[in-house]
Amino acid sequence: MSGAKLEIVRAGALTTIQDLGRFGHAALGVPRSGALDQPAHRLANRLVGNPDSAATLETTVNGVSVSATRTVTVAVTGAPAPVRVDGRPVAWAGAVRLPSGAVLEVGGATAGLRSYVAVSGGVAVAPVLGSRSTDLLSGLGPRPLANGDTLPVGEAPQVLPAAADIALWEAPPKELVLPVLLGPRDDWFTADGLRTLAAGRFSVSPNSNRIALRTEGPSLERAVLSELPSEGMVLGAIQVPPDGKPVVFLADCPTTGGYPVAGVVPQAHLAAAAQAVPGTPVRFVPVRRRRAR
Amino acid sequence: MKVMPVGEDSLLVGLDTALEAQALHAELLRRLAAGTLPPVREIVPAAQTVLLYGVSGPEALAAELRRWTVPEPGPYSGPLVEIPVRYDGEDLREVAALWGVGPAEVARVHSGAEHRVAFCGFAPGFGYLTGMGERYHVPRRATPRTRVPAGSVALAGPYTGIYPRSSPGGWQLIGTTRARLWDMDREPAALLAPGTRVRFVPEETEDGCGGGARTAPASAPSVQGDA
């Protein structure tokens, strides 16, 4: 039952195609990319019976509207938002039948930033280096969606999705608390600088995007002022540029960088970072490594 | 060798020199191919470090790494790519002045050296090429350009780089190439990978500087650059 198409009726502020990311090519300078809120992406896929690796739509702030050329199952997760099919309210974070030609409207996020729309069979655009993700830093993968775009939909899964009465989902918190494993370059900061990281009142900058969550607030004092030769970067790295304001690297971050990384936010906490709206207070909490040395 | 934990499951190995970093990277790839390295999601070499990203058992590997004896890097045996260059960059005269030579000499020296991709980064297809003697190292421009055209051949510090697509950049532009550094319709898409050896082949420029060799390099793509 392939050959179905998804039509983008209203693309919204920024809607991209995302999957689990483009890993394995960082040595060539290729960013990892992929869904910023991975648990939400995975849940959406599970609700429609897809494997986690199927591509979903990632919206930003004001949702998306789509219709399909054959009847499909859809699910909307991530940032809570009103969901309608041809104007009738339907479940958020639940499997929803979208009849052929009907319009699925995902409204503005009532909390958080990014909603995920899964469709049974997955969005089946051609993969680039093993991933269908849009990478806004390097321009790899499909460009952000525009009104009127049509996207191929994959073969519908043979197995029906597991029935779920409710999907438990934590609302994005009022304060973003990010645990930090210090290093590898915490010794490039003064003791005062590291205290600022742990005790400073930061907030999410409106300049945040898929590349990084930028912060507003105090600056971290450097102990080493020389230039850091470029080194490999990981997701969640807290890089500190010359202005001293910590930047948390998200999926589309560069693979190497020349500013010191004071610490790293464990991956499990990056979904919350991706849902934090500008202005949200941010607290970094250095945690002890299990057995650091 | 300094092994630094990064996050939950990664290690950054710091070396004293770029050469040691290249040797460790080669050794890691050798052990990966031989199946004697624990599963690692990505190995990312850089200037004086190698990042091991997504390691199962990072503590055990960190302990093991400290016991390794990494063989000296042998003679470079990576694939050789020839890249045609017109030495007509906007900063050619400035670089010549920094070197204390004339612009034609910049082309002669740069194309006379054998370069090697030490690592990639900044953008897909962007390689950091080493191979210029220390007296030819130049600083970045004080004010970066907001737009450097695709195919620009540029110098900064010990490196030569080629911009795969137009982007902001602060390196000193010495020339342009029609080679495609990144082409999704090609396999592999990247012309340069860590370890690739590179020779720059001068092409005629309108004012004649660069002159001479007009080799049609077999390994360089003949397609027009994008922008």
Short mmCIF file of C-alpha atoms in Angstrom, two decimals:
data_model
loop_
_atom_site.label_atom_id
_atom_site.label_comp_id
_atom_site.label_asym_id
_atom_site.label_seq_id
_atom_site.Cartn_x
_atom_site.Cartn_y
_atom_site.Cartn_z
CA MET A 1 0.00 0.00 0.00
CA SER A 2 2.75 2.43 -0.83
CA GLY A 3 2.48 5.40 -3.12
CA ALA A 4 0.65 7.58 -0.60
CA LYS A 5 1.66 11.21 -0.32
CA LEU A 6 1.58 13.66 2.52
CA GLU A 7 0.69 17.18 1.45
CA ILE A 8 1.85 20.15 3.49
CA VAL A 9 -1.18 22.44 3.75
CA ARG A 10 0.43 24.89 6.20
CA ALA A 11 4.16 24.52 6.84
CA GLY A 12 4.26 26.65 10.00
CA ALA A 13 7.22 28.70 11.26
CA LEU A 14 9.79 25.95 10.78
CA THR A 15 8.85 22.34 10.08
CA THR A 16 11.58 19.88 9.21
CA ILE A 17 11.83 16.15 8.54
CA GLN A 18 13.74 14.36 11.30
CA ASP A 19 14.77 10.85 12.30
CA LEU A 20 17.38 9.48 14.71
CA GLY A 21 20.18 11.39 12.98
CA ARG A 22 23.13 11.11 10.62
CA PHE A 23 25.75 9.45 12.80
CA GLY A 24 29.03 8.02 11.56
CA HIS A 25 30.28 10.82 9.31
CA ALA A 26 31.52 13.35 11.88
CA ALA A 27 35.12 12.75 10.78
CA LEU A 28 34.12 14.31 7.44
CA GLY A 29 32.53 17.31 9.16
CA VAL A 30 28.95 16.03 8.85
CA PRO A 31 26.76 17.07 11.83
CA ARG A 32 24.67 14.39 13.60
CA SER A 33 21.33 16.19 13.19
CA GLY A 34 18.09 14.26 13.97
CA ALA A 35 15.02 14.97 16.13
CA LEU A 36 15.83 17.35 18.99
CA ASP A 37 13.28 15.74 21.31
CA GLN A 38 14.14 12.10 20.67
CA PRO A 39 11.72 10.58 23.23
CA ALA A 40 8.84 12.50 21.62
CA HIS A 41 9.95 11.38 18.14
CA ARG A 42 10.14 7.74 19.29
CA LEU A 43 6.76 7.88 21.05
CA ALA A 44 5.06 9.33 17.97
CA ASN A 45 6.47 6.51 15.85
CA ARG A 46 5.41 3.84 18.34
CA LEU A 47 1.88 5.18 18.49
CA VAL A 48 1.47 4.64 14.74
CA GLY A 49 3.33 1.31 14.66
CA ASN A 50 6.54 2.61 13.04
CA PRO A 51 10.09 1.68 14.03
CA ASP A 52 11.89 4.45 15.95
CA SER A 53 14.02 5.11 12.89
CA ALA A 54 11.06 6.27 10.75
CA ALA A 55 11.12 9.96 9.86
CA THR A 56 8.62 12.33 11.52
CA LEU A 57 7.85 16.03 11.13
CA GLU A 58 9.35 18.36 13.74
CA THR A 59 7.39 21.60 14.11
CA THR A 60 8.44 24.83 15.79
CA VAL A 61 6.12 26.99 17.92
CA ASN A 62 3.05 27.12 15.71
CA GLY A 63 2.51 23.58 14.42
CA VAL A 64 1.71 22.33 10.92
CA SER A 65 -1.27 21.21 8.80
CA VAL A 66 -1.09 18.18 6.52
CA SER A 67 -3.35 15.89 4.54
CA ALA A 68 -2.70 12.45 3.06
CA THR A 69 -3.74 10.89 -0.26
CA ARG A 70 -4.76 7.65 1.45
CA THR A 71 -6.06 6.89 4.94
CA VAL A 72 -3.16 6.76 7.41
CA THR A 73 -2.65 6.66 11.16
CA VAL A 74 -1.00 9.74 12.65
CA ALA A 75 0.17 10.76 16.13
CA VAL A 76 1.28 14.12 17.52
CA THR A 77 3.68 14.23 20.49
CA GLY A 78 6.31 16.56 21.97
CA ALA A 79 5.09 20.08 22.72
CA PRO A 80 1.39 19.79 23.68
CA ALA A 81 -0.84 21.44 21.07
CA PRO A 82 -4.48 21.36 20.00
CA VAL A 83 -4.89 18.65 17.31
CA ARG A 84 -7.83 18.58 14.91
CA VAL A 85 -8.93 16.46 11.94
CA ASP A 86 -11.15 18.47 9.59
CA GLY A 87 -11.87 20.81 12.50
CA ARG A 88 -12.85 18.12 15.02
CA PRO A 89 -10.62 17.88 18.12
CA VAL A 90 -8.72 14.56 18.36
CA ALA A 91 -6.21 13.12 20.81
CA TRP A 92 -2.76 14.57 21.37
CA ALA A 93 -0.17 11.82 22.01
CA GLY A 94 -2.53 9.16 20.70
CA ALA A 95 -3.04 7.21 17.47
CA VAL A 96 -5.49 9.10 15.24
CA ARG A 97 -7.06 7.93 11.99
CA LEU A 98 -6.58 10.50 9.24
CA PRO A 99 -8.96 9.66 6.40
CA SER A 100 -7.76 10.18 2.84
CA GLY A 101 -8.06 13.87 1.96
CA ALA A 102 -8.87 15.05 5.52
CA VAL A 103 -6.70 17.79 7.05
CA LEU A 104 -4.72 17.21 10.24
CA GLU A 105 -4.16 20.53 12.00
CA VAL A 106 -1.52 20.78 14.70
CA GLY A 107 -1.98 24.12 16.42
CA GLY A 108 0.43 26.33 18.33
CA ALA A 109 2.32 24.71 21.20
CA THR A 110 0.61 25.42 24.53
CA ALA A 111 3.88 24.56 26.30
CA GLY A 112 7.30 23.78 24.88
CA LEU A 113 8.40 24.51 21.31
CA ARG A 114 8.49 21.43 19.11
CA SER A 115 5.74 18.95 18.29
CA TYR A 116 6.34 15.72 16.36
CA VAL A 117 3.97 14.30 13.77
CA ALA A 118 4.37 10.63 12.88
CA VAL A 119 2.49 9.02 10.00
CA SER A 120 2.12 5.26 9.60
CA GLY A 121 4.82 4.18 7.16
CA GLY A 122 6.99 7.19 7.97
CA VAL A 123 7.98 10.14 5.80
CA ALA A 124 9.89 8.36 3.03
CA VAL A 125 12.01 11.04 1.35
CA ALA A 126 15.35 9.71 0.03
CA PRO A 127 17.91 9.40 2.82
CA VAL A 128 21.16 11.36 2.61
CA LEU A 129 24.14 9.55 4.17
CA GLY A 130 21.75 7.18 5.90
CA SER A 131 19.37 9.78 7.36
CA ARG A 132 16.31 11.73 6.24
CA SER A 133 16.98 14.53 8.73
CA THR A 134 17.11 18.16 7.72
CA ASP A 135 20.40 19.63 8.92
CA LEU A 136 20.13 23.38 9.21
CA LEU A 137 23.86 23.93 9.83
CA SER A 138 25.28 22.16 6.78
CA GLY A 139 22.23 22.14 4.51
CA LEU A 140 22.24 18.33 4.16
CA GLY A 141 18.94 16.49 3.87
CA PRO A 142 15.60 17.95 2.75
CA ARG A 143 15.13 21.70 3.09
CA PRO A 144 12.59 22.98 5.64
CA LEU A 145 9.03 22.33 4.44
CA ALA A 146 7.00 24.89 2.51
CA ASN A 147 3.27 25.17 1.83
CA GLY A 148 2.24 22.83 -0.97
CA ASP A 149 5.15 20.40 -0.59
CA THR A 150 4.25 16.75 -1.10
CA LEU A 151 6.20 14.04 0.68
CA PRO A 152 6.22 10.31 -0.05
CA VAL A 153 4.90 8.06 2.73
CA GLY A 154 6.43 4.63 3.29
CA GLU A 155 4.78 1.24 3.31
CA ALA A 156 2.27 1.09 6.18
CA PRO A 157 3.45 -1.19 8.99
CA GLN A 158 1.92 -4.68 8.85
CA VAL A 159 1.57 -4.88 12.62
CA LEU A 160 -1.01 -2.66 14.24
CA PRO A 161 0.39 -0.29 16.86
CA ALA A 162 0.10 -1.40 20.46
CA ALA A 163 -3.03 0.10 21.96
CA ALA A 164 -2.39 2.77 24.59
CA ASP A 165 -5.14 4.42 26.61
CA ILE A 166 -2.87 7.18 27.77
CA ALA A 167 0.69 8.19 27.03
CA LEU A 168 2.29 9.68 30.10
CA TRP A 169 4.15 12.84 29.24
CA GLU A 170 5.83 15.37 31.43
CA ALA A 171 4.97 18.95 30.59
CA PRO A 172 8.02 21.14 29.86
CA PRO A 173 9.16 22.48 33.25
CA LYS A 174 9.03 26.13 34.27
CA GLU A 175 12.74 26.00 34.95
CA LEU A 176 15.25 24.10 32.85
CA VAL A 177 17.57 22.16 35.14
CA LEU A 178 20.49 20.63 33.28
CA PRO A 179 22.91 18.24 34.97
CA VAL A 180 26.51 18.79 33.85
CA LEU A 181 29.42 16.38 33.77
CA LEU A 182 32.40 18.73 33.97
CA GLY A 183 35.16 18.55 31.37
CA PRO A 184 36.95 18.07 29.11
CA ARG A 185 38.13 21.70 29.39
CA ASP A 186 36.84 22.77 32.81
CA ASP A 187 40.49 23.57 33.66
CA TRP A 188 40.31 26.41 31.12
CA PHE A 189 38.05 28.28 33.56
CA THR A 190 38.82 29.84 36.92
CA ALA A 191 37.22 28.46 40.10
CA ASP A 192 35.04 31.59 39.99
CA GLY A 193 34.08 30.80 36.41
CA LEU A 194 32.95 27.30 37.35
CA ARG A 195 31.04 28.69 40.36
CA THR A 196 29.27 31.03 37.94
CA LEU A 197 28.26 28.03 35.83
CA ALA A 198 26.88 26.21 38.88
CA ALA A 199 25.23 29.16 40.64
CA GLY A 200 24.52 31.69 37.90
CA ARG A 201 20.99 32.67 36.88
CA PHE A 202 20.83 31.95 33.18
CA SER A 203 17.89 32.02 30.83
CA VAL A 204 17.18 30.62 27.36
CA SER A 205 18.19 33.14 24.69
CA PRO A 206 15.81 33.81 21.79
CA ASN A 207 18.82 33.14 19.52
CA SER A 208 18.56 29.45 20.32
CA ASN A 209 17.92 27.06 17.43
CA ARG A 210 18.50 23.47 16.30
CA ILE A 211 22.24 24.07 16.48
CA ALA A 212 22.42 25.22 20.08
CA LEU A 213 20.57 26.46 23.11
CA ARG A 214 22.17 29.82 23.80
CA THR A 215 21.97 31.43 27.23
CA GLU A 216 21.64 34.92 28.58
CA GLY A 217 23.13 35.71 31.95
CA PRO A 218 26.55 35.93 33.55
CA SER A 219 29.84 35.21 31.77
CA LEU A 220 32.24 32.45 32.79
CA GLU A 221 35.73 33.66 33.65
CA ARG A 222 38.53 31.96 31.74
CA ALA A 223 41.78 30.81 33.34
CA VAL A 224 43.44 30.02 30.01
CA LEU A 225 43.13 32.81 27.50
CA SER A 226 44.97 31.28 24.57
CA GLU A 227 43.19 29.94 21.50
CA LEU A 228 42.02 26.31 21.70
CA PRO A 229 43.03 24.26 18.65
CA SER A 230 39.87 22.82 17.05
CA GLU A 231 38.69 19.63 18.70
CA GLY A 232 35.79 17.19 18.33
CA MET A 233 32.43 18.22 19.78
CA VAL A 234 29.66 16.03 21.23
CA LEU A 235 25.91 16.64 21.58
CA GLY A 236 25.23 18.38 24.88
CA ALA A 237 28.66 20.04 24.99
CA ILE A 238 28.58 23.33 26.91
CA GLN A 239 30.85 25.44 24.76
CA VAL A 240 31.91 28.84 26.02
CA PRO A 241 32.65 31.40 23.29
CA PRO A 242 34.69 34.56 23.96
CA ASP A 243 31.66 36.41 25.42
CA GLY A 244 31.66 33.83 28.26
CA LYS A 245 28.00 32.86 27.91
CA PRO A 246 27.51 29.09 27.85
CA VAL A 247 26.04 27.52 24.71
CA VAL A 248 24.56 23.99 24.86
CA PHE A 249 25.13 22.09 21.60
CA LEU A 250 22.07 20.41 20.10
CA ALA A 251 21.61 18.05 17.13
CA ASP A 252 22.76 20.33 14.27
CA CYS A 253 25.94 21.45 16.08
CA PRO A 254 29.29 21.45 14.25
CA THR A 255 31.49 18.36 14.62
CA THR A 256 34.57 20.34 15.69
CA GLY A 257 34.93 23.62 17.52
CA GLY A 258 37.61 25.98 18.76
CA TYR A 259 36.14 27.18 22.06
CA PRO A 260 36.58 25.30 25.34
CA VAL A 261 33.87 22.93 26.56
CA ALA A 262 33.34 23.38 30.30
CA GLY A 263 31.08 20.35 30.65
CA VAL A 264 28.56 18.12 28.92
CA VAL A 265 24.80 17.75 29.50
CA PRO A 266 23.89 14.03 29.33
CA GLN A 267 21.82 13.18 26.26
CA ALA A 268 18.74 12.22 28.25
CA HIS A 269 18.33 15.87 29.29
CA LEU A 270 18.66 17.42 25.85
CA ALA A 271 14.99 16.85 25.00
CA ALA A 272 14.00 19.24 27.80
CA ALA A 273 16.56 21.75 26.49
CA ALA A 274 14.98 21.50 23.04
CA GLN A 275 11.54 22.29 24.46
CA ALA A 276 12.55 25.26 26.64
CA VAL A 277 11.00 28.48 25.32
CA PRO A 278 13.11 31.67 25.23
CA GLY A 279 13.18 33.33 28.63
CA THR A 280 12.93 30.06 30.58
CA PRO A 281 15.32 30.15 33.57
CA VAL A 282 18.22 27.71 33.19
CA ARG A 283 20.19 26.14 36.03
CA PHE A 284 23.32 24.06 35.44
CA VAL A 285 23.98 21.45 38.11
CA PRO A 286 27.45 19.92 38.06
CA VAL A 287 27.19 16.24 39.02
CA ARG A 288 29.89 13.85 40.07
CA ARG A 289 31.13 11.37 37.56
CA ARG A 290 30.60 7.76 38.61
CA ARG A 291 34.33 7.25 38.69
CA ALA A 292 36.08 10.16 37.14
CA ARG A 293 39.78 10.32 36.56
CA MET B 1 48.82 11.44 26.08
CA LYS B 2 46.02 12.93 28.17
CA VAL B 3 42.72 11.03 28.21
CA MET B 4 39.79 13.21 29.25
CA PRO B 5 36.27 11.92 29.90
CA VAL B 6 33.59 13.77 27.89
CA GLY B 7 30.01 13.41 29.09
CA GLU B 8 28.78 9.93 29.87
CA ASP B 9 30.27 7.85 27.11
CA SER B 10 33.00 9.70 25.25
CA LEU B 11 36.74 10.31 25.56
CA LEU B 12 38.90 13.14 24.30
CA VAL B 13 42.51 12.11 23.84
CA GLY B 14 44.89 15.07 23.87
CA LEU B 15 48.32 14.75 22.26
CA ASP B 16 51.35 17.06 22.31
CA THR B 17 51.62 17.47 18.55
CA ALA B 18 49.49 17.27 15.43
CA LEU B 19 51.70 14.41 14.21
CA GLU B 20 51.00 12.36 17.35
CA ALA B 21 47.27 12.99 16.92
CA GLN B 22 47.47 11.73 13.32
CA ALA B 23 49.41 8.66 14.45
CA LEU B 24 46.85 7.86 17.17
CA HIS B 25 43.99 8.32 14.69
CA ALA B 26 45.68 5.90 12.28
CA GLU B 27 46.24 3.40 15.10
CA LEU B 28 42.57 3.66 16.20
CA LEU B 29 41.39 3.00 12.64
CA ARG B 30 43.77 0.05 12.38
CA ARG B 31 42.40 -1.48 15.61
CA LEU B 32 38.83 -0.73 14.57
CA ALA B 33 39.39 -2.60 11.30
CA ALA B 34 41.05 -5.47 13.18
CA GLY B 35 38.05 -5.65 15.52
CA THR B 36 40.15 -5.08 18.65
CA LEU B 37 38.54 -1.77 19.63
CA PRO B 38 35.40 -1.71 21.79
CA PRO B 39 32.35 -0.43 19.87
CA VAL B 40 32.71 3.33 19.19
CA ARG B 41 30.04 5.36 17.45
CA GLU B 42 32.39 7.92 15.93
CA ILE B 43 36.12 8.67 15.84
CA VAL B 44 36.74 12.38 15.21
CA PRO B 45 40.34 13.51 14.72
CA ALA B 46 41.19 17.19 15.12
CA ALA B 47 44.22 19.46 15.48
CA GLN B 48 45.87 17.82 18.51
CA THR B 49 43.12 15.52 19.76
CA VAL B 50 41.08 12.49 18.81
CA LEU B 51 37.50 12.28 20.07
CA LEU B 52 36.04 8.83 20.71
CA TYR B 53 32.29 9.46 20.71
CA GLY B 54 29.82 6.94 22.04
CA VAL B 55 32.17 4.35 23.55
CA SER B 56 30.84 1.29 25.32
CA GLY B 57 32.98 1.09 28.46
CA PRO B 58 34.79 4.44 28.28
CA GLU B 59 36.63 3.91 31.59
CA ALA B 60 38.12 0.59 30.50
CA LEU B 61 39.15 2.05 27.15
CA ALA B 62 40.66 5.11 28.85
CA ALA B 63 42.82 2.84 31.02
CA GLU B 64 43.80 0.75 28.01
CA LEU B 65 44.67 3.80 25.89
CA ARG B 66 47.19 4.97 28.46
CA ARG B 67 49.07 1.69 28.02
CA TRP B 68 49.23 1.87 24.23
CA THR B 69 52.44 2.39 22.34
CA VAL B 70 51.42 4.16 19.18
CA PRO B 71 53.77 3.47 16.26
CA GLU B 72 55.43 6.45 14.59
CA PRO B 73 53.45 7.50 11.56
CA GLY B 74 54.95 5.88 8.47
CA PRO B 75 55.36 7.68 5.15
CA TYR B 76 52.02 9.10 4.12
CA SER B 77 50.22 6.54 2.04
CA GLY B 78 46.73 8.03 1.79
CA PRO B 79 45.16 8.53 -1.65
CA LEU B 80 46.55 11.46 -3.65
CA VAL B 81 44.15 14.08 -4.99
CA GLU B 82 45.22 16.85 -7.37
CA ILE B 83 43.29 20.08 -7.10
CA PRO B 84 43.52 22.70 -9.85
CA VAL B 85 43.94 26.21 -8.42
CA ARG B 86 43.98 29.67 -9.90
CA TYR B 87 46.14 31.69 -7.54
CA ASP B 88 43.96 34.79 -7.75
CA GLY B 89 42.68 35.14 -4.16
CA GLU B 90 41.81 38.54 -2.71
CA ASP B 91 44.43 38.16 0.02
CA LEU B 92 47.23 36.85 -2.25
CA ARG B 93 49.20 40.09 -2.03
CA GLU B 94 48.79 40.29 1.73
CA VAL B 95 49.99 36.70 2.15
CA ALA B 96 52.93 37.43 -0.17
CA ALA B 97 53.81 40.43 1.99
CA LEU B 98 53.61 38.31 5.16
CA TRP B 99 55.95 35.78 3.55
CA GLY B 100 58.21 38.54 2.21
CA VAL B 101 57.92 37.30 -1.39
CA GLY B 102 56.05 38.19 -4.58
CA PRO B 103 52.56 36.78 -5.40
CA ALA B 104 53.96 34.37 -8.02
CA GLU B 105 56.21 32.88 -5.36
CA VAL B 106 53.17 32.17 -3.13
CA ALA B 107 51.73 30.05 -5.94
CA ARG B 108 55.06 28.31 -6.50
CA VAL B 109 55.61 27.46 -2.82
CA HIS B 110 52.01 26.45 -2.12
CA SER B 111 51.73 24.22 -5.19
CA GLY B 112 55.21 22.81 -4.62
CA ALA B 113 54.35 21.32 -1.25
CA GLU B 114 52.59 18.03 -0.63
CA HIS B 115 49.67 18.65 1.70
CA ARG B 116 47.78 16.17 3.86
CA VAL B 117 44.28 16.33 5.34
CA ALA B 118 44.92 16.37 9.09
CA PHE B 119 41.23 16.45 9.92
CA CYS B 120 37.84 17.68 8.68
CA GLY B 121 35.29 19.97 10.29
CA PHE B 122 33.59 23.36 9.98
CA ALA B 123 31.40 22.04 7.14
CA PRO B 124 30.94 18.76 5.26
CA GLY B 125 33.91 18.42 2.93
CA PHE B 126 36.09 21.05 4.63
CA GLY B 127 39.55 19.62 5.30
CA TYR B 128 42.32 21.14 7.41
CA LEU B 129 45.41 20.53 5.26
CA THR B 130 48.91 20.59 6.72
CA GLY B 131 52.15 20.64 4.78
CA MET B 132 53.34 24.26 4.72
CA GLY B 133 56.58 24.96 6.58
CA GLU B 134 56.34 27.06 9.71
CA ARG B 135 57.69 30.20 8.04
CA TYR B 136 54.61 30.16 5.78
CA HIS B 137 52.02 30.08 8.58
CA VAL B 138 49.77 33.16 8.50
CA PRO B 139 47.24 34.57 10.99
CA ARG B 140 43.52 34.69 10.28
CA ARG B 141 42.13 37.96 8.97
CA ALA B 142 41.43 40.42 11.77
CA THR B 143 37.87 40.83 10.47
CA PRO B 144 36.25 37.70 9.01
CA ARG B 145 34.39 38.04 5.72
CA THR B 146 30.63 37.58 5.94
CA ARG B 147 30.74 35.64 2.68
CA VAL B 148 33.59 33.61 1.23
CA PRO B 149 32.73 32.13 -2.19
CA ALA B 150 32.62 28.35 -2.68
CA GLY B 151 35.90 26.98 -4.01
CA SER B 152 38.06 29.58 -2.25
CA VAL B 153 41.50 28.21 -1.33
CA ALA B 154 42.62 29.84 1.90
CA LEU B 155 45.31 29.84 4.56
CA ALA B 156 45.14 30.19 8.36
CA GLY B 157 47.74 29.15 10.90
CA PRO B 158 49.43 25.97 9.69
CA TYR B 159 46.45 25.03 7.49
CA THR B 160 45.19 25.29 3.96
CA GLY B 161 41.41 24.96 3.57
CA ILE B 162 38.97 25.02 0.67
CA TYR B 163 35.45 26.33 1.25
CA PRO B 164 33.02 23.64 0.00
CA ARG B 165 30.17 26.15 -0.22
CA SER B 166 29.93 29.85 0.31
CA SER B 167 29.92 30.76 3.98
CA PRO B 168 31.32 33.31 6.40
CA GLY B 169 35.03 32.85 6.94
CA GLY B 170 38.16 34.47 8.35
CA TRP B 171 40.92 32.72 6.41
CA GLN B 172 43.27 34.45 3.95
CA LEU B 173 42.12 33.77 0.39
CA ILE B 174 44.95 32.88 -2.00
CA GLY B 175 43.09 31.24 -4.86
CA THR B 176 40.05 29.52 -6.29
CA THR B 177 39.35 26.01 -7.51
CA ARG B 178 36.65 24.48 -9.69
CA ALA B 179 37.02 21.17 -7.83
CA ARG B 180 33.88 20.09 -6.00
CA LEU B 181 34.80 19.40 -2.41
CA TRP B 182 31.39 17.97 -1.55
CA ASP B 183 29.07 16.38 -4.10
CA MET B 184 26.12 14.27 -2.98
CA ASP B 185 25.91 12.76 -6.49
CA ARG B 186 29.38 11.33 -6.08
CA GLU B 187 30.48 8.33 -4.00
CA PRO B 188 32.09 9.28 -1.68
CA ALA B 189 30.57 12.75 -1.47
CA ALA B 190 33.68 14.17 0.23
CA LEU B 191 36.72 14.75 -2.01
CA LEU B 192 38.93 14.99 1.10
CA ALA B 193 39.01 12.74 4.15
CA PRO B 194 41.53 12.59 7.01
CA GLY B 195 44.75 11.15 5.59
CA THR B 196 44.14 12.20 1.95
CA ARG B 197 47.28 13.67 0.31
CA VAL B 198 46.73 16.77 -1.79
CA ARG B 199 48.71 18.53 -4.51
CA PHE B 200 47.58 21.89 -5.79
CA VAL B 201 48.10 22.29 -9.54
CA PRO B 202 48.35 25.91 -10.69
CA GLU B 203 46.09 27.00 -13.53
CA GLU B 204 46.56 30.06 -15.70
CA THR B 205 45.13 33.26 -14.31
CA GLU B 206 44.35 36.33 -16.40
CA ASP B 207 47.41 38.22 -15.19
CA GLY B 208 49.65 35.24 -15.82
CA CYS B 209 50.73 34.68 -12.23
CA GLY B 210 50.47 31.04 -11.38
CA GLY B 211 51.42 30.12 -14.95
CA GLY B 212 53.04 26.95 -16.15
CA ALA B 213 51.59 23.54 -15.47
CA ARG B 214 48.30 22.75 -17.07
CA THR B 215 47.88 19.21 -15.93
CA ALA B 216 44.42 17.79 -16.29
CA PRO B 217 44.31 15.90 -13.00
CA ALA B 218 42.69 12.50 -13.34
CA SER B 219 41.54 12.37 -9.73
CA ALA B 220 40.07 15.86 -9.47
CA PRO B 221 36.47 16.37 -10.49
CA SER B 222 35.94 18.35 -13.66
CA VAL B 223 32.50 19.65 -12.77
CA GLN B 224 32.02 23.36 -12.24
CA GLY B 225 31.92 24.53 -8.60
CA ASP B 226 28.51 25.58 -7.27
CA ALA B 227 28.12 29.26 -6.52
#
